[in-house]
Amino acid sequence: MRRTLVAGSVVLGLLAAPAYADTPEPSSPQTPSVAQAPASFGGEAIVYSNYLSDTISWAALNGGASGTLNTTGATVSGPWGVALDPARNKVWWANYDSNTIGSANLDGTGAGADLPTGAAPFGDIYGFALDPVAGVVYWANYGSSTIGYARTDGSGGGTFNTGTATMNGPCGVAVDRAAGRLYWGNFDGDTISYANLSGDGGGSGDLATTGATVAAPCGVAVDRSAGRIWWTNADTSSISSASTAGGSGADLDMTGASADAYYGLALDPAAGRVWWPGYNNGISSAALSGGGGSDLMSSADLVYPSYPALLDKPVAAGAAAVTGGSTVGTRLTCTSSWAGDLVESFYFRSPSTTTTSWTRNGQPVPGATAATLTATQPGSYTCARTASNPAGSATATSPSFTVKPVGVTLGKARRNQATGTAKLKVTVTSPCQIRVSGKGVKTLSKTATRAGVFQLVVKASGKAKRKLKATGAVTVKVTVTCTPSDGTATTKSKKVTLKRASAR
């Protein structure tokens, strides 16, 4: 028998989830305690909406911690789909009962709010997705066969242009930024469809899924690395996939997993697993390669859960790096990069916060917690950038970076009695602006574009010049300053005697 979606059905006096007509109500619905989430979920976690308890909950995938997010300030009325934005510390959800979009802080500190959606359509929301780069949320309207969107800055929304693709009971949406596509399943049309993410209606169509079961698809997710799209089949409580190029369809071996696969799924491509919360109140996973199914043992709140997202700790995209000049006084900068969210997979890992620490010669630099540091001493510097979100933290450390002292050495002065001047040997250990000055010394500057030895002319000025002319000799104190473009100046001084031969 083909199941039929029943929107707004009444079960035991409660407005039930958008349920199947023959889906039994849980035997003992739980009453959640709405509490602030801890600073850490205790590792990678699955986040999902609970329709009947009006909550957004999470469970660590290691079977440890679980909880319910603090959504104070936002409407939570039959939530039916979530998406995460850890970079902005936000969780977003769609409300089936109130036709609204809500958000709150992902770290459990509340700050809930409802999103203005302008002229965007609503009608039996089934599934929700986020494009954090563009700042747009999308949802499928099963009842009106439309897809709505709204901008996360609150500037409004509208109806997404699906072009010529099938729109027959859309159920579940997924954003694939790399392909420039928005995907959705058609519950009544038994198709997987797509259109340009730009919303111009172009690039639209239905995906060839030969070889895979497509039976009331009601949740989609994309594994970009493998070039495959996955979906849940509400008719058969199964999961299937096909190539995003079309064809190569297959059904997933879910042996060992007992949660019903009706409404939504999330992928962890690196781990090679797919996760889903069952409408029968369980959470299960299976290997994307097939088999290896298992159930998550957790005390998490599960009351008609649906449309999940995965939150993992940040992943460094490489070592941190220190940049700056090579001499004391330079300003050092620590940078790092982090792997981005796989929004098409509903897998999120961006940092919510980053902190910085510095060492010199293997010892911490006291008070150095900014991304920039003025190197006041020579030595070997390293920096570490620690990125965190509620799932945990990761640290990227830089290779060592050597800062040398600015060296200036003053050598012998070779006098020219014919002119009454001298050439002073100046050695610098780094590029700098060299300045010769002093009382009774004519100031001059020279740009040293490299480390090396330079001969600088010392000339008398003022009273010293007049004395030299009158007596034929004068002693002056020459000051030589070496100023790097990004460092602290170093100064050395030396007495130089100038002599001038008498004119015959």
Tab-separated table of N, CA and C in Angstrom, residues 351-449:
chain	number	residue	atom	x	y	z
A	351	PRO	N	34.760	26.656	12.160
A	351	PRO	CA	34.992	27.145	13.525
A	351	PRO	C	33.976	28.218	13.907
A	352	SER	N	33.587	28.197	15.172
A	352	SER	CA	32.789	29.298	15.716
A	352	SER	C	33.701	30.373	16.288
A	353	THR	N	34.836	29.935	16.863
A	353	THR	CA	35.816	30.859	17.427
A	353	THR	C	37.216	30.353	17.115
A	354	THR	N	38.184	31.265	17.106
A	354	THR	CA	39.587	30.886	16.981
A	354	THR	C	40.397	31.674	18.000
A	355	THR	N	41.399	31.031	18.568
A	355	THR	CA	42.307	31.684	19.498
A	355	THR	C	43.736	31.467	19.024
A	356	THR	N	44.638	32.320	19.492
A	356	THR	CA	46.030	32.277	19.049
A	356	THR	C	46.966	32.261	20.246
A	357	SER	N	48.046	31.520	20.131
A	357	SER	CA	49.117	31.554	21.132
A	357	SER	C	50.458	31.562	20.407
A	358	TRP	N	51.486	32.093	21.085
A	358	TRP	CA	52.821	32.224	20.496
A	358	TRP	C	53.867	31.629	21.418
A	359	THR	N	54.933	31.113	20.819
A	359	THR	CA	56.097	30.691	21.595
A	359	THR	C	57.347	31.308	20.976
A	360	ARG	N	58.363	31.524	21.841
A	360	ARG	CA	59.694	31.944	21.376
A	360	ARG	C	60.718	31.018	21.990
A	361	ASN	N	61.480	30.384	21.151
A	361	ASN	CA	62.469	29.397	21.599
A	361	ASN	C	61.819	28.310	22.447
A	362	GLY	N	60.594	27.929	22.048
A	362	GLY	CA	59.902	26.831	22.711
A	362	GLY	C	59.159	27.202	23.971
A	363	GLN	N	59.204	28.457	24.387
A	363	GLN	CA	58.527	28.891	25.607
A	363	GLN	C	57.392	29.850	25.265
A	364	PRO	N	56.257	29.764	25.986
A	364	PRO	CA	55.142	30.666	25.694
A	364	PRO	C	55.545	32.130	25.837
A	365	VAL	N	55.022	32.957	24.943
A	365	VAL	CA	55.215	34.401	25.052
A	365	VAL	C	54.082	34.936	25.920
A	366	PRO	N	54.367	35.436	27.117
A	366	PRO	CA	53.305	35.869	28.033
A	366	PRO	C	52.389	36.918	27.412
A	367	GLY	N	51.080	36.690	27.554
A	367	GLY	CA	50.096	37.660	27.092
A	367	GLY	C	49.903	37.738	25.597
A	368	ALA	N	50.591	36.893	24.839
A	368	ALA	CA	50.495	36.948	23.375
A	368	ALA	C	49.332	36.084	22.906
A	369	THR	N	48.157	36.688	22.759
A	369	THR	CA	46.960	35.950	22.349
A	369	THR	C	46.317	36.530	21.092
A	370	ALA	N	46.918	37.560	20.527
A	370	ALA	CA	46.384	38.148	19.291
A	370	ALA	C	47.012	37.470	18.083
A	371	ALA	N	46.408	37.676	16.935
A	371	ALA	CA	46.935	37.071	15.705
A	371	ALA	C	48.188	37.776	15.218
A	372	THR	N	48.490	38.944	15.795
A	372	THR	CA	49.721	39.652	15.447
A	372	THR	C	50.581	39.814	16.690
A	373	LEU	N	51.883	39.893	16.480
A	373	LEU	CA	52.834	40.010	17.593
A	373	LEU	C	54.043	40.805	17.126
A	374	THR	N	54.443	41.784	17.915
A	374	THR	CA	55.678	42.505	17.629
A	374	THR	C	56.833	41.759	18.283
A	375	ALA	N	57.771	41.320	17.470
A	375	ALA	CA	58.907	40.534	17.971
A	375	ALA	C	59.942	41.474	18.575
A	376	THR	N	59.920	41.588	19.885
A	376	THR	CA	60.838	42.507	20.564
A	376	THR	C	62.182	41.869	20.873
A	377	GLN	N	62.273	40.565	20.671
A	377	GLN	CA	63.526	39.865	20.924
A	377	GLN	C	63.813	38.917	19.769
A	378	PRO	N	65.083	38.662	19.515
A	378	PRO	CA	65.405	37.674	18.479
A	378	PRO	C	65.085	36.274	18.975
A	379	GLY	N	64.904	35.346	18.062
A	379	GLY	CA	64.653	33.970	18.451
A	379	GLY	C	63.824	33.234	17.424
A	380	SER	N	63.436	32.012	17.784
A	380	SER	CA	62.630	31.159	16.918
A	380	SER	C	61.182	31.219	17.390
A	381	TYR	N	60.314	31.764	16.560
A	381	TYR	CA	58.911	31.964	16.919
A	381	TYR	C	58.020	30.933	16.224
A	382	THR	N	57.004	30.471	16.939
A	382	THR	CA	55.935	29.665	16.349
A	382	THR	C	54.606	30.188	16.866
A	383	CYS	N	53.556	29.934	16.107
A	383	CYS	CA	52.216	30.287	16.571
A	383	CYS	C	51.312	29.076	16.428
A	384	ALA	N	50.261	29.066	17.214
A	384	ALA	CA	49.249	28.007	17.142
A	384	ALA	C	47.877	28.659	17.102
A	385	ARG	N	47.037	28.190	16.181
A	385	ARG	CA	45.665	28.685	16.081
A	385	ARG	C	44.732	27.539	16.445
A	386	THR	N	43.911	27.761	17.460
A	386	THR	CA	42.960	26.751	17.902
A	386	THR	C	41.552	27.178	17.504
A	387	ALA	N	40.902	26.350	16.713
A	387	ALA	CA	39.542	26.624	16.244
A	387	ALA	C	38.571	25.731	17.002
A	388	SER	N	37.436	26.304	17.383
A	388	SER	CA	36.468	25.559	18.184
A	388	SER	C	35.048	25.798	17.690
A	389	ASN	N	34.215	24.799	17.891
A	389	ASN	CA	32.767	24.928	17.787
A	389	ASN	C	32.189	23.973	18.832
A	390	PRO	N	30.875	23.895	18.996
A	390	PRO	CA	30.352	23.046	20.064
A	390	PRO	C	30.713	21.565	19.973
A	391	ALA	N	31.199	21.095	18.834
A	391	ALA	CA	31.594	19.687	18.718
A	391	ALA	C	33.014	19.447	19.212
A	392	GLY	N	33.800	20.494	19.383
A	392	GLY	CA	35.170	20.313	19.852
A	392	GLY	C	36.112	21.316	19.230
A	393	SER	N	37.394	21.042	19.313
A	393	SER	CA	38.394	21.985	18.819
A	393	SER	C	39.534	21.254	18.133
A	394	ALA	N	40.290	21.997	17.345
A	394	ALA	CA	41.467	21.478	16.656
A	394	ALA	C	42.491	22.598	16.600
A	395	THR	N	43.772	22.221	16.585
A	395	THR	CA	44.847	23.211	16.605
A	395	THR	C	45.760	23.036	15.402
A	396	ALA	N	46.082	24.150	14.766
A	396	ALA	CA	47.048	24.175	13.671
A	396	ALA	C	48.268	24.956	14.152
A	397	THR	N	49.447	24.348	14.052
A	397	THR	CA	50.684	24.965	14.530
A	397	THR	C	51.592	25.291	13.352
A	398	SER	N	52.287	26.395	13.449
A	398	SER	CA	53.151	26.836	12.355
A	398	SER	C	54.546	26.244	12.482
A	399	PRO	N	55.289	26.183	11.378
A	399	PRO	CA	56.724	25.919	11.468
A	399	PRO	C	57.396	27.097	12.175
A	400	SER	N	58.627	26.902	12.636
A	400	SER	CA	59.338	27.976	13.325
A	400	SER	C	59.709	29.092	12.348
A	401	PHE	N	59.763	30.281	12.866
A	401	PHE	CA	60.078	31.476	12.080
A	401	PHE	C	61.169	32.235	12.824
A	402	THR	N	62.303	32.434	12.186
A	402	THR	CA	63.458	33.026	12.855
A	402	THR	C	63.460	34.544	12.730
A	403	VAL	N	63.618	35.195	13.870
A	403	VAL	CA	63.764	36.646	13.920
A	403	VAL	C	65.178	36.956	14.401
A	404	LYS	N	65.915	37.703	13.605
A	404	LYS	CA	67.310	38.018	13.919
A	404	LYS	C	67.425	39.424	14.499
A	405	PRO	N	68.481	39.658	15.285
A	405	PRO	CA	68.716	41.032	15.740
A	405	PRO	C	69.123	41.900	14.556
A	406	VAL	N	68.782	43.184	14.634
A	406	VAL	CA	69.226	44.116	13.601
A	406	VAL	C	70.672	44.472	13.918
A	407	GLY	N	71.589	44.046	13.077
A	407	GLY	CA	73.010	44.244	13.358
A	407	GLY	C	73.600	45.396	12.568
A	408	VAL	N	74.317	46.281	13.270
A	408	VAL	CA	75.058	47.367	12.633
A	408	VAL	C	76.469	47.366	13.212
A	409	THR	N	77.458	47.270	12.362
A	409	THR	CA	78.860	47.313	12.787
A	409	THR	C	79.562	48.459	12.074
A	410	LEU	N	80.275	49.279	12.858
A	410	LEU	CA	81.007	50.406	12.287
A	410	LEU	C	82.488	50.052	12.225
A	411	GLY	N	83.043	50.113	11.035
A	411	GLY	CA	84.449	49.778	10.841
A	411	GLY	C	85.346	51.005	10.775
A	412	LYS	N	86.451	50.863	10.111
A	412	LYS	CA	87.455	51.918	10.015
A	412	LYS	C	86.995	53.015	9.066
A	413	ALA	N	87.337	54.244	9.440
A	413	ALA	CA	87.041	55.389	8.579
A	413	ALA	C	88.283	55.750	7.777
A	414	ARG	N	88.164	55.803	6.493
A	414	ARG	CA	89.290	56.151	5.612
A	414	ARG	C	89.159	57.627	5.222
A	415	ARG	N	90.144	58.404	5.675
A	415	ARG	CA	90.079	59.842	5.460
A	415	ARG	C	90.512	60.234	4.053
A	416	ASN	N	89.888	61.271	3.580
A	416	ASN	CA	90.289	61.906	2.319
A	416	ASN	C	90.671	63.344	2.665
A	417	GLN	N	92.001	63.584	2.826
A	417	GLN	CA	92.450	64.895	3.272
A	417	GLN	C	92.247	65.958	2.205
A	418	ALA	N	92.118	65.515	0.970
A	418	ALA	CA	91.906	66.503	-0.098
A	418	ALA	C	90.542	67.169	0.038
A	419	THR	N	89.565	66.404	0.510
A	419	THR	CA	88.204	66.941	0.638
A	419	THR	C	87.801	67.185	2.080
A	420	GLY	N	88.601	66.683	3.014
A	420	GLY	CA	88.263	66.835	4.422
A	420	GLY	C	87.116	65.937	4.842
A	421	THR	N	86.938	64.832	4.152
A	421	THR	CA	85.879	63.877	4.465
A	421	THR	C	86.481	62.527	4.815
A	422	ALA	N	85.590	61.584	5.126
A	422	ALA	CA	86.029	60.215	5.387
A	422	ALA	C	84.951	59.260	4.914
A	423	LYS	N	85.376	58.073	4.531
A	423	LYS	CA	84.426	57.012	4.194
A	423	LYS	C	84.404	56.012	5.337
A	424	LEU	N	83.219	55.888	5.957
A	424	LEU	CA	83.054	55.007	7.113
A	424	LEU	C	82.485	53.670	6.659
A	425	LYS	N	83.136	52.584	7.053
A	425	LYS	CA	82.671	51.241	6.702
A	425	LYS	C	81.523	50.847	7.637
A	426	VAL	N	80.359	50.594	7.046
A	426	VAL	CA	79.160	50.222	7.817
A	426	VAL	C	78.662	48.862	7.330
A	427	THR	N	78.538	47.925	8.256
A	427	THR	CA	78.021	46.590	7.925
A	427	THR	C	76.648	46.418	8.566
A	428	VAL	N	75.625	46.033	7.766
A	428	VAL	CA	74.279	45.785	8.293
A	428	VAL	C	73.890	44.339	7.995
A	429	THR	N	73.113	43.752	8.901
A	429	THR	CA	72.748	42.337	8.762
A	429	THR	C	71.390	42.134	8.107
A	430	SER	N	70.727	43.227	7.750
A	430	SER	CA	69.420	43.106	7.104
A	430	SER	C	69.157	44.368	6.297
A	431	PRO	N	68.245	44.298	5.333
A	431	PRO	CA	67.881	45.508	4.601
A	431	PRO	C	67.336	46.568	5.554
A	432	CYS	N	67.696	47.815	5.332
A	432	CYS	CA	67.222	48.883	6.201
A	432	CYS	C	67.520	50.236	5.572
A	433	GLN	N	66.969	51.252	6.181
A	433	GLN	CA	67.288	52.622	5.802
A	433	GLN	C	68.419	53.090	6.715
A	434	ILE	N	69.577	53.385	6.125
A	434	ILE	CA	70.740	53.802	6.910
A	434	ILE	C	70.782	55.326	6.952
A	435	ARG	N	70.973	55.833	8.158
A	435	ARG	CA	71.039	57.292	8.332
A	435	ARG	C	72.305	57.646	9.096
A	436	VAL	N	73.090	58.566	8.550
A	436	VAL	CA	74.303	59.066	9.201
A	436	VAL	C	74.007	60.469	9.724
A	437	SER	N	74.255	60.683	11.010
A	437	SER	CA	73.955	61.982	11.607
A	437	SER	C	74.898	62.228	12.783
A	438	GLY	N	74.674	63.292	13.484
A	438	GLY	CA	75.473	63.630	14.649
A	438	GLY	C	75.771	65.114	14.705
A	439	LYS	N	76.205	65.604	15.875
A	439	LYS	CA	76.541	67.010	16.045
A	439	LYS	C	77.771	67.331	15.211
A	440	GLY	N	77.644	68.274	14.339
A	440	GLY	CA	78.742	68.645	13.467
A	440	GLY	C	78.916	67.722	12.283
A	441	VAL	N	77.935	66.845	12.059
A	441	VAL	CA	78.005	65.891	10.947
A	441	VAL	C	76.858	66.179	9.980
A	442	LYS	N	77.166	66.238	8.716
A	442	LYS	CA	76.126	66.441	7.712
A	442	LYS	C	75.291	65.170	7.576
A	443	THR	N	73.985	65.315	7.731
A	443	THR	CA	73.083	64.159	7.697
A	443	THR	C	72.927	63.649	6.265
A	444	LEU	N	72.999	62.333	6.142
A	444	LEU	CA	72.721	61.712	4.843
A	444	LEU	C	72.037	60.373	5.068
A	445	SER	N	71.303	59.892	4.049
A	445	SER	CA	70.584	58.616	4.133
A	445	SER	C	70.905	57.750	2.926
A	446	LYS	N	70.835	56.459	3.150
A	446	LYS	CA	71.045	55.502	2.065
A	446	LYS	C	70.145	54.299	2.310
A	447	THR	N	69.525	53.801	1.258
A	447	THR	CA	68.679	52.613	1.377
A	447	THR	C	69.508	51.370	1.087
A	448	ALA	N	69.605	50.513	2.090
A	448	ALA	CA	70.298	49.234	1.915
A	448	ALA	C	69.255	48.187	1.562
A	449	THR	N	69.243	47.735	0.335
A	449	THR	CA	68.232	46.772	-0.109
A	449	THR	C	68.605	45.340	0.242
